[in-house]
Coordinates of C-alpha atoms and ligand atoms in Angstrom, one line a residue:
M544 CA -14.9 -3.3 -56.4
K545 CA -15.0 -4.6 -52.9
N546 CA -17.4 -3.2 -50.4
A547 CA -19.4 -1.2 -52.8
V548 CA -22.3 -1.4 -50.5
Y549 CA -20.5 0.8 -48.1
F550 CA -20.2 3.7 -50.6
A551 CA -23.9 4.3 -50.5
A552 CA -23.7 4.0 -46.7
T553 CA -20.8 6.5 -46.6
M554 CA -22.7 9.3 -48.1
A555 CA -25.4 8.9 -45.5
V556 CA -22.9 8.7 -42.6
F557 CA -21.4 11.9 -44.1
A558 CA -24.5 13.9 -44.0
S559 CA -25.8 12.8 -40.6
N560 CA -22.7 12.7 -38.6
A561 CA -19.6 14.1 -40.3
A562 CA -17.5 13.7 -37.2
A563 CA -17.9 10.1 -36.0
L564 CA -14.6 10.5 -34.3
V565 CA -13.5 7.9 -31.7
P566 CA -12.2 9.2 -29.4
A567 CA -14.3 12.3 -29.8
A568 CA -12.5 15.6 -30.3
R569 CA -12.7 18.1 -27.5
E570 CA -14.0 20.8 -29.8
F571 CA -15.3 20.2 -33.3
A572 CA -17.0 22.9 -35.5
A573 CA -18.4 21.7 -38.7
G574 CA -18.1 23.9 -41.8
E575 CA -19.9 23.8 -45.2
G576 CA -18.9 21.3 -47.8
V577 CA -15.9 19.0 -48.2
L578 CA -12.3 19.1 -49.1
S579 CA -11.8 16.7 -52.0
I580 CA -8.4 15.3 -52.5
T581 CA -7.3 13.2 -55.4
S582 CA -4.1 11.1 -55.4
K583 CA -2.1 10.4 -58.5
V584 CA -1.8 6.8 -57.6
S585 CA -4.9 4.8 -58.3
F586 CA -5.5 1.4 -56.4
T587 CA -7.4 -1.4 -58.0
E588 CA -8.7 -3.1 -54.8
I589 CA -10.2 -0.8 -52.4
D590 CA -11.8 -0.8 -49.0
W591 CA -14.1 1.9 -47.7
Y592 CA -11.6 2.6 -44.9
D593 CA -8.0 2.2 -46.1
F594 CA -5.1 3.5 -44.1
D595 CA -2.7 3.5 -47.0
R596 CA -5.2 5.1 -49.5
V597 CA -6.1 7.9 -47.1
G598 CA -2.5 8.6 -46.3
Q599 CA -1.6 8.7 -49.9
C600 CA -4.3 11.3 -50.6
L601 CA -3.3 13.4 -47.5
A602 CA 0.2 13.5 -48.7
E603 CA -0.9 15.3 -51.8
V604 CA -2.9 18.0 -50.4
E605 CA -1.6 21.5 -49.5
K606 CA -0.8 21.7 -45.9
T607 CA 0.6 24.2 -43.4
V608 CA 2.1 22.7 -40.2
V609 CA 3.2 24.9 -37.3
R610 CA 4.2 24.4 -33.7
D611 CA 2.1 26.3 -31.1
K612 CA 3.5 25.9 -27.6
S613 CA 0.4 27.5 -26.2
L614 CA -1.4 24.2 -26.9
P615 CA -1.3 21.4 -24.2
P616 CA 1.2 18.6 -24.7
E617 CA 0.0 16.2 -27.5
G618 CA -2.6 18.8 -28.5
Y619 CA -3.4 20.2 -31.9
R620 CA -5.6 22.5 -33.9
L621 CA -6.8 21.4 -37.3
H622 CA -8.4 23.5 -40.0
V623 CA -9.8 21.7 -43.0
G624 CA -10.5 24.4 -45.6
A625 CA -11.8 24.3 -49.2
D626 CA -8.6 23.4 -50.7
S627 CA -6.0 23.1 -47.9
I628 CA -5.4 21.8 -44.4
A629 CA -3.7 23.8 -41.6
I630 CA -2.3 22.0 -38.5
A631 CA -1.0 23.7 -35.4
S632 CA 0.3 21.4 -32.7
A633 CA 2.1 21.6 -29.4
D634 CA 4.6 18.9 -30.5
D635 CA 5.2 16.0 -33.0
A636 CA 2.7 13.9 -31.2
G637 CA 0.0 16.6 -31.5
E638 CA 0.7 16.8 -35.2
F639 CA 0.4 13.0 -35.4
Y640 CA -2.9 13.0 -33.7
A641 CA -4.1 15.7 -36.1
Y642 CA -3.4 13.2 -38.8
Q643 CA -5.2 10.4 -37.0
T644 CA -8.3 12.6 -36.8
L645 CA -8.1 13.4 -40.5
R646 CA -7.9 9.7 -41.2
Q647 CA -11.0 9.1 -39.4
L648 CA -12.8 12.1 -41.0
A649 CA -11.7 11.0 -44.5
T650 CA -14.1 9.0 -46.7
L651 CA -13.0 7.3 -49.8
T652 CA -15.0 8.6 -52.7
S653 CA -13.3 6.7 -55.5
S654 CA -10.3 4.4 -56.1
N655 CA -8.0 7.4 -55.6
S656 CA -9.8 10.2 -53.9
I657 CA -11.1 11.1 -50.5
A658 CA -13.4 13.7 -49.0
I659 CA -13.0 15.4 -45.6
P660 CA -15.7 17.6 -44.1
R661 CA -14.6 21.2 -43.7
C662 CA -14.1 21.7 -40.0
I663 CA -12.2 23.4 -37.2
V664 CA -10.9 21.0 -34.4
R665 CA -9.1 21.8 -31.2
D666 CA -8.1 18.8 -29.2
W667 CA -5.7 17.5 -26.5
P668 CA -5.7 14.5 -24.1
A669 CA -6.8 14.5 -20.5
F670 CA -4.3 11.9 -19.5
R671 CA -0.8 11.4 -20.7
W672 CA -0.7 7.7 -20.1
R673 CA -3.2 5.9 -22.5
G674 CA -2.2 2.3 -22.5
L675 CA -3.0 -1.1 -23.7
L676 CA -1.6 -4.4 -22.3
I677 CA -0.9 -7.4 -24.5
D678 CA 0.0 -10.6 -22.9
E679 CA 2.3 -12.8 -25.2
A680 CA 3.5 -14.9 -22.3
R681 CA 0.3 -16.9 -22.4
H682 CA -0.3 -16.8 -26.1
F683 CA 2.3 -15.6 -28.6
L684 CA 0.9 -13.2 -31.1
G685 CA 3.9 -12.6 -33.1
K686 CA 5.6 -9.6 -34.7
E687 CA 3.1 -9.0 -37.6
T688 CA 0.1 -9.1 -35.1
V689 CA 1.8 -6.7 -32.7
L690 CA 2.5 -4.2 -35.6
K691 CA -1.2 -4.4 -36.5
I692 CA -2.1 -3.8 -32.8
L693 CA 0.1 -0.7 -32.8
D694 CA -1.8 0.6 -35.8
E695 CA -5.0 0.1 -33.9
M696 CA -3.7 1.9 -30.9
A697 CA -2.5 4.9 -33.1
M698 CA -6.0 5.1 -34.6
H699 CA -7.4 5.5 -31.0
K700 CA -4.6 7.9 -29.9
L701 CA -3.4 5.3 -27.4
N702 CA 0.2 5.9 -26.5
V703 CA 1.7 3.1 -24.2
L704 CA 2.0 -0.5 -25.2
H705 CA 2.4 -2.5 -22.1
W706 CA 4.1 -5.6 -23.3
H707 CA 3.7 -8.5 -20.9
L708 CA 6.6 -10.6 -22.3
V709 CA 7.2 -13.2 -19.5
D710 CA 5.1 -15.2 -17.1
D711 CA 4.7 -18.7 -15.6
Q712 CA 3.7 -19.9 -19.0
G713 CA 6.3 -18.4 -21.3
W714 CA 9.4 -16.4 -21.7
R715 CA 9.0 -14.5 -25.0
V716 CA 12.0 -12.2 -25.5
E717 CA 15.5 -13.2 -26.5
I718 CA 18.0 -12.3 -23.9
K719 CA 21.4 -12.8 -25.5
R720 CA 23.4 -13.0 -22.3
H721 CA 21.0 -15.8 -21.2
P722 CA 19.9 -17.8 -24.2
E723 CA 18.6 -20.5 -21.9
L724 CA 15.7 -18.3 -21.1
V725 CA 14.0 -18.8 -24.5
E726 CA 15.5 -22.3 -24.9
Y727 CA 13.5 -23.5 -21.9
G728 CA 11.0 -20.8 -21.3
S729 CA 9.5 -20.3 -24.7
V730 CA 8.1 -23.8 -25.2
R731 CA 5.6 -25.6 -23.0
P732 CA 4.6 -29.2 -23.3
C733 CA 1.0 -28.6 -24.2
S734 CA -1.6 -25.9 -24.1
V735 CA -5.2 -25.1 -23.5
R736 CA -7.4 -25.8 -26.5
F737 CA -9.0 -22.8 -28.1
G738 CA -12.3 -21.8 -26.5
T739 CA -11.9 -23.9 -23.4
H740 CA -11.3 -22.7 -19.9
A741 CA -12.6 -23.7 -16.5
S742 CA -13.2 -20.2 -15.3
W743 CA -15.4 -19.3 -18.2
K744 CA -18.8 -20.7 -17.4
P745 CA -21.5 -18.5 -18.5
P746 CA -24.8 -20.4 -18.2
A747 CA -25.5 -20.9 -21.9
H748 CA -22.3 -22.5 -23.0
A749 CA -20.1 -23.8 -20.2
M750 CA -16.9 -25.2 -21.5
E751 CA -14.4 -27.4 -19.7
Y752 CA -10.7 -26.8 -19.4
E753 CA -9.2 -28.9 -22.0
L754 CA -5.6 -29.4 -22.9
N755 CA -4.4 -30.3 -26.4
K756 CA -1.4 -32.6 -26.8
D757 CA 0.7 -30.3 -28.8
R758 CA 4.0 -28.6 -27.7
Y759 CA 3.3 -24.9 -27.7
G760 CA 6.4 -23.1 -29.0
P761 CA 9.2 -22.3 -29.2
F762 CA 7.7 -18.9 -29.6
F763 CA 9.6 -15.7 -28.9
H764 CA 10.6 -12.4 -30.2
T765 CA 14.2 -12.1 -31.4
Q766 CA 16.0 -8.9 -30.5
D767 CA 15.6 -7.8 -34.1
D768 CA 11.9 -8.3 -33.9
V769 CA 11.8 -6.2 -30.7
R770 CA 13.8 -3.3 -32.3
E771 CA 11.5 -3.3 -35.3
I772 CA 8.4 -3.3 -33.1
V773 CA 9.8 -0.5 -30.9
A774 CA 10.7 1.6 -34.0
Y775 CA 7.2 1.0 -35.5
A776 CA 5.7 2.1 -32.2
K777 CA 7.9 5.2 -32.0
A778 CA 6.9 6.3 -35.4
R779 CA 3.4 6.3 -34.0
H780 CA 4.2 8.1 -30.8
I781 CA 3.7 5.0 -28.8
T782 CA 6.1 4.1 -25.9
V783 CA 6.7 0.4 -25.4
M784 CA 7.0 -0.7 -21.8
P785 CA 8.3 -4.2 -21.4
E786 CA 7.3 -6.2 -18.4
I787 CA 9.7 -8.7 -16.8
E788 CA 7.7 -10.3 -13.9
L789 CA 9.3 -10.8 -10.5
P790 CA 9.4 -12.3 -7.9
G791 CA 6.2 -14.4 -8.8
H792 CA 5.0 -15.5 -12.1
V793 CA 8.4 -16.7 -12.8
R794 CA 7.9 -20.4 -13.9
A795 CA 9.2 -19.9 -17.4
L796 CA 12.4 -18.4 -15.8
L797 CA 12.6 -21.3 -13.4
A798 CA 12.4 -23.7 -16.3
A799 CA 15.7 -22.2 -17.4
H800 CA 17.1 -22.0 -13.9
P801 CA 15.5 -24.4 -11.6
E802 CA 18.2 -23.7 -9.1
F803 CA 16.6 -20.4 -8.4
I804 CA 13.7 -22.0 -6.5
C805 CA 13.6 -22.0 -2.7
E806 CA 15.2 -24.6 -0.6
G807 CA 12.9 -27.6 -0.2
A808 CA 11.0 -27.0 -3.5
T809 CA 11.8 -28.3 -6.9
H810 CA 11.2 -27.2 -10.5
G811 CA 11.3 -29.0 -13.8
R812 CA 12.6 -27.7 -17.2
E813 CA 9.2 -26.6 -18.5
P814 CA 7.0 -23.5 -18.0
A815 CA 3.6 -24.0 -16.4
V816 CA 0.6 -25.0 -18.4
A817 CA -2.2 -24.3 -16.0
W818 CA -3.3 -20.6 -15.5
S819 CA -3.8 -20.3 -11.7
V820 CA -1.6 -18.4 -9.3
Q821 CA 1.6 -20.6 -9.0
K822 CA 3.4 -21.1 -5.7
E823 CA 6.8 -21.6 -7.4
V824 CA 8.3 -18.2 -7.1
L825 CA 11.9 -16.9 -7.1
C826 CA 14.1 -17.5 -4.1
V827 CA 14.8 -14.0 -3.0
G828 CA 17.4 -15.2 -0.5
N829 CA 19.5 -16.5 -3.2
D830 CA 22.2 -13.9 -4.3
D831 CA 22.8 -15.6 -7.6
A832 CA 19.0 -15.3 -8.5
V833 CA 18.9 -11.6 -7.5
R834 CA 22.0 -10.9 -9.6
F835 CA 20.6 -12.8 -12.5
L836 CA 17.5 -10.6 -12.5
E837 CA 19.7 -7.5 -12.5
D838 CA 21.6 -8.8 -15.3
V839 CA 18.4 -9.6 -17.3
L840 CA 17.0 -6.1 -16.5
D841 CA 20.4 -4.6 -17.7
E842 CA 19.9 -6.2 -21.1
V843 CA 16.3 -5.3 -21.3
C844 CA 17.2 -1.6 -20.7
E845 CA 19.7 -1.9 -23.6
L846 CA 17.1 -3.6 -25.8
F847 CA 14.6 -0.9 -25.1
P848 CA 17.0 2.2 -25.0
D849 CA 14.1 4.7 -25.2
A850 CA 11.7 3.1 -22.7
P851 CA 11.1 5.5 -19.8
F852 CA 9.5 2.7 -17.7
I853 CA 10.4 -0.9 -17.1
H854 CA 7.6 -2.9 -15.5
I855 CA 8.7 -5.4 -12.9
G856 CA 5.4 -7.2 -12.3
G857 CA 5.1 -7.8 -8.5
D858 CA 1.6 -9.2 -8.5
E859 CA 0.4 -12.5 -7.0
C860 CA 3.4 -13.8 -5.3
P861 CA 2.5 -16.4 -2.7
R862 CA 5.0 -16.7 0.2
T863 CA 4.6 -20.4 0.9
N864 CA 8.0 -21.3 -0.2
W865 CA 9.7 -18.3 1.3
K866 CA 8.3 -19.2 4.7
K867 CA 10.2 -22.6 4.7
C868 CA 13.3 -21.5 2.9
R869 CA 16.6 -21.1 4.9
K870 CA 18.0 -18.6 2.4
C871 CA 14.9 -16.4 2.4
Q872 CA 14.6 -16.5 6.2
A873 CA 18.3 -15.6 6.4
R874 CA 17.7 -12.6 4.2
I875 CA 14.7 -11.5 6.3
A876 CA 17.0 -11.7 9.3
S877 CA 20.1 -10.0 7.8
E878 CA 18.0 -7.1 6.2
G879 CA 16.0 -6.7 9.4
L880 CA 12.8 -7.3 7.7
V881 CA 9.6 -8.0 9.6
D882 CA 8.3 -11.0 7.6
E883 CA 7.9 -12.4 4.1
S884 CA 5.9 -9.2 3.0
G885 CA 9.1 -7.3 3.8
L886 CA 11.0 -9.7 1.6
Q887 CA 8.8 -8.8 -1.4
A888 CA 9.3 -5.0 -0.5
W889 CA 13.1 -5.6 -0.3
I890 CA 13.4 -7.3 -3.8
T891 CA 11.1 -4.6 -5.3
A892 CA 13.1 -1.8 -3.8
R893 CA 16.3 -3.4 -5.0
M894 CA 15.1 -3.7 -8.6
V895 CA 13.5 -0.2 -8.6
R896 CA 16.9 1.2 -7.6
H897 CA 18.7 -0.9 -10.1
I898 CA 16.4 0.4 -12.9
E899 CA 16.8 4.0 -11.5
K900 CA 20.6 3.6 -11.9
K901 CA 19.9 3.1 -15.6
G902 CA 18.0 6.3 -15.8
R903 CA 14.6 4.7 -16.1
R904 CA 11.6 4.4 -13.7
A905 CA 10.2 1.1 -12.5
A906 CA 6.5 0.4 -12.8
G907 CA 4.8 -2.5 -11.0
W908 CA 1.4 -3.9 -10.1
D909 CA -0.3 -2.4 -7.0
E910 CA 1.2 -5.2 -4.8
I911 CA 4.6 -3.4 -5.0
L912 CA 3.2 -0.5 -3.0
A913 CA 2.7 -2.6 0.2
G914 CA 6.2 -2.0 1.5
D915 CA 8.8 0.8 1.7
V916 CA 9.3 1.3 -2.0
P917 CA 11.1 4.3 -3.6
K918 CA 8.8 7.0 -4.8
S919 CA 10.0 6.8 -8.3
A920 CA 8.2 3.6 -8.7
V921 CA 4.9 3.9 -10.5
G922 CA 2.1 1.8 -9.2
M923 CA -0.3 0.1 -11.5
V924 CA -3.7 -0.6 -10.0
W925 CA -5.4 -3.9 -11.0
R926 CA -7.2 -4.6 -7.8
S927 CA -9.8 -2.3 -6.2
S928 CA -10.1 -4.1 -3.0
P929 CA -7.9 -6.3 -0.7
E930 CA -9.3 -9.5 -2.1
G931 CA -7.9 -11.1 -5.3
G932 CA -4.3 -11.8 -6.4
A933 CA -2.5 -13.9 -3.9
G934 CA -4.4 -12.2 -1.1
T935 CA -1.4 -10.0 -0.3
E936 CA -1.4 -6.6 1.3
F937 CA -3.5 -4.0 -0.3
V938 CA -2.8 -0.2 -0.8
S939 CA -5.4 1.9 -2.5
A940 CA -4.7 4.3 -5.2
A941 CA -5.7 7.2 -3.0
E942 CA -3.3 6.2 -0.3
A943 CA -0.5 5.6 -2.8
V944 CA -0.8 9.0 -4.4
G945 CA -0.9 10.5 -0.8
R946 CA 2.5 8.8 -0.2
G947 CA 3.9 10.4 -3.3
H948 CA 3.7 7.6 -6.0
D949 CA 2.5 8.2 -9.5
M950 CA -0.2 5.8 -10.5
V951 CA -1.6 4.2 -13.7
M952 CA -5.2 2.8 -13.3
A953 CA -6.1 -0.5 -14.8
P954 CA -8.8 -1.7 -12.4
N955 CA -9.9 -5.1 -13.5
E956 CA -13.6 -4.4 -13.3
Y957 CA -13.4 -1.7 -16.0
C958 CA -10.2 -2.4 -17.8
Y959 CA -9.7 -6.2 -18.1
L960 CA -11.0 -6.8 -21.7
N961 CA -10.5 -10.5 -21.3
Y962 CA -13.6 -10.5 -19.2
M963 CA -16.9 -11.2 -20.9
Q964 CA -18.6 -8.3 -22.7
G965 CA -22.2 -9.3 -22.3
I966 CA -23.1 -9.6 -26.0
E967 CA -25.3 -12.1 -27.7
H968 CA -24.0 -15.1 -29.7
D969 CA -20.4 -14.6 -28.6
P970 CA -18.2 -17.4 -30.0
Y971 CA -15.0 -16.2 -28.3
P972 CA -13.6 -17.5 -25.1
Y973 CA -13.1 -15.3 -22.1
F974 CA -10.9 -15.5 -19.0
S975 CA -12.5 -14.1 -15.9
V976 CA -10.7 -15.1 -12.7
W977 CA -11.2 -12.3 -10.4
P978 CA -14.0 -11.7 -9.8
S979 CA -15.2 -14.8 -11.5
S980 CA -18.5 -13.5 -12.7
S981 CA -17.3 -10.3 -14.2
V982 CA -18.9 -8.9 -17.3
I983 CA -17.5 -5.6 -18.6
T984 CA -20.1 -4.2 -21.0
L985 CA -19.3 -1.4 -23.3
E986 CA -21.2 1.0 -21.1
K987 CA -19.2 -0.1 -18.1
A988 CA -15.9 0.4 -20.0
Y989 CA -17.1 3.9 -21.1
S990 CA -17.7 4.8 -17.5
F991 CA -14.0 4.1 -16.5
D992 CA -12.8 7.0 -14.4
P993 CA -9.1 6.9 -13.7
C994 CA -9.5 9.6 -10.9
A995 CA -12.3 7.9 -9.1
G996 CA -11.7 8.3 -5.3
I997 CA -8.6 10.4 -5.8
P998 CA -8.7 13.8 -4.0
A999 CA -8.7 16.7 -6.4
E1000 CA -5.4 18.1 -5.2
R1001 CA -3.6 14.7 -5.9
R1002 CA -5.1 14.0 -9.4
D1003 CA -1.9 15.0 -11.1
R1004 CA -0.4 11.9 -9.7
I1005 CA -2.7 9.8 -11.8
L1006 CA -0.8 9.5 -15.1
G1007 CA -3.7 7.8 -16.8
G1008 CA -4.9 4.3 -17.4
Q1009 CA -5.0 1.3 -19.7
A1010 CA -7.0 -1.4 -21.1
C1011 CA -5.6 -4.9 -20.6
V1012 CA -6.2 -7.8 -22.8
W1013 CA -4.7 -10.7 -20.9
G1014 CA -3.7 -13.7 -22.9
E1015 CA -5.0 -16.8 -21.2
S1016 CA -7.9 -16.9 -23.6
T1017 CA -6.5 -14.7 -26.3
F1018 CA -5.2 -16.9 -29.0
N1019 CA -4.8 -14.8 -32.0
I1020 CA -5.5 -11.5 -33.8
F1021 CA -9.2 -12.3 -34.3
D1022 CA -10.1 -12.8 -30.7
F1023 CA -7.8 -10.2 -29.5
E1024 CA -9.5 -7.6 -31.7
W1025 CA -13.0 -9.0 -30.7
K1026 CA -12.1 -8.3 -27.1
A1027 CA -10.2 -5.2 -27.6
W1028 CA -12.7 -3.2 -29.6
P1029 CA -15.1 -1.5 -29.2
R1030 CA -14.5 -1.6 -25.4
G1031 CA -10.9 -0.3 -26.0
C1032 CA -12.4 2.5 -27.9
A1033 CA -14.5 3.4 -24.8
I1034 CA -11.4 3.3 -22.6
A1035 CA -9.4 5.4 -25.2
E1036 CA -12.1 8.1 -25.1
A1037 CA -12.2 8.0 -21.3
L1038 CA -8.4 8.5 -21.3
W1039 CA -8.5 11.1 -24.1
L1040 CA -11.3 13.3 -22.7
G1041 CA -11.6 12.4 -19.0
D1042 CA -14.4 14.3 -17.5
E1043 CA -15.1 16.1 -20.8
R1044 CA -16.5 12.9 -22.3
P1045 CA -19.8 13.6 -24.3
G1046 CA -21.6 10.7 -22.7
F1047 CA -22.4 7.1 -23.5
A1048 CA -25.4 7.8 -25.8
D1049 CA -23.3 10.2 -28.0
F1050 CA -20.4 7.5 -28.0
L1051 CA -22.7 4.8 -29.0
E1052 CA -24.0 6.9 -32.0
R1053 CA -20.4 7.5 -33.1
M1054 CA -19.3 3.9 -32.3
E1055 CA -22.0 2.5 -34.7
K1056 CA -20.2 4.3 -37.5
H1057 CA -16.7 3.7 -36.2
R1058 CA -17.3 0.0 -36.0
I1059 CA -17.9 0.0 -39.8
R1060 CA -14.7 1.9 -40.2
L1061 CA -12.9 -0.8 -37.9
L1062 CA -14.5 -3.6 -40.0
D1063 CA -13.4 -2.0 -43.2
A1064 CA -9.9 -1.7 -42.0
H1065 CA -10.0 -5.5 -41.4
I1066 CA -10.3 -5.1 -37.6
N1067 CA -12.5 -7.8 -36.1
S1068 CA -14.5 -5.5 -33.7
A1069 CA -17.2 -7.1 -31.6
P1070 CA -20.7 -5.7 -32.1
L1071 CA -22.0 -3.0 -29.8
Ligands
ACM2032 C1 -2.9 -9.2 -12.6 O1 -4.0 -9.3 -13.2 N1 -2.5 -10.3 -11.8 C2 -2.1 -8.0 -12.7
ZN2033 ZN1 14.1 -19.0 -0.8

């Protein structure tokens, strides 16, 4: 029997803190005793925390499930009685979250039975956007890993997967109308060696930026993979938001279409290898390039038929080439734009409207807010001050909601989980560019307040927030999980409970137990 040691621990956990829920439930009243459920199917290999086993047992207990429209969206009431379970929920998502809570409450007591503490729970989220960004452009994780990440999101009641699929270093989604995108964009000539990056220089173990000599790729998701991932997410009440970066961060696209670079500049047939902000951006004065983007976005909309939001990037777009390009300058003149910043606003507005015509809403990094952009566009904050990025114009979240934009908060100093976490003996590489000395401790992540600085009367424009695990130094599932958890648990609780969070000390106590749960579920959580 695997993990026998945890069985003893389990009982103690049970007595001292039956409800080590992460995120915590809004209201939890413990009853006397437990509900024991035995499944007909017995497994031979068991782990203390086993999704399949718990699910198998839960399927066999008597349950009543009803809809109660008086509950807030995604909310639920759960009653665990002596021999049955009752769930009332506002909607399907609420019912799903009641099950996620049950899964965390359940303890395996034998190879085919679980115990759940008797309790009454009332619970609903503070924010409707509870996101996680993964960046497969920099390092490809692959379908199986993405599916595992979706399970981890569901466990923490996160509901938006922000899928960063393309960037300077890779194009990772098959576009049937333009197969050249993955042909040229999904393979780079070499890559950064695991654990090495110039930006990561903590005093104890500075490492140099070091390239291996191996081709990286071709790595990309086929459209069948995408459909499978989207369906898997949907079954877990997770919306997938694809990101197609424009007009900067496009070197993988330029590898397929070097002719879309500005006059006077050139581009080879390979994506970028280095991680810094790249000056090779799209020629926005080129009509063919603009139409190409629209064509790609059309197919992306078809591939993600249920995605309410399509992310169009917009961050870190240097204007060096635009300043010297005849076509870009001609566009500025013909559209009556003030300067190159107007050119970025022009391409943003055009793509936002194009996406609107498809019945979707565009989202983009905070840089998109600098110009006159349709109010349907959702701004995603990653900078908290004018510095950073390519040093382009800065619009604060408070100003953006004042202008009528909905916003999602992902400020780097709280939400970028690729930044160091300040734990001892950490073998994993990090990527902290801005600000270069950033450390996001667990406590800092827990203190994330999506509504910080937003006037009370405008807070309904803050849809929520998200953790971002950028991929420059995220090579595989092991270091993804190490970076994502437990700090992602803290952010999940901030988004689920908002101002009703019970506090860091309480979180830490639950998190100690939850981390054992994660490890038993084969999730490589970092220590607290
Ligand atoms: C970003 O980190 N450039 C969105
Ligand atoms: Zn140009």
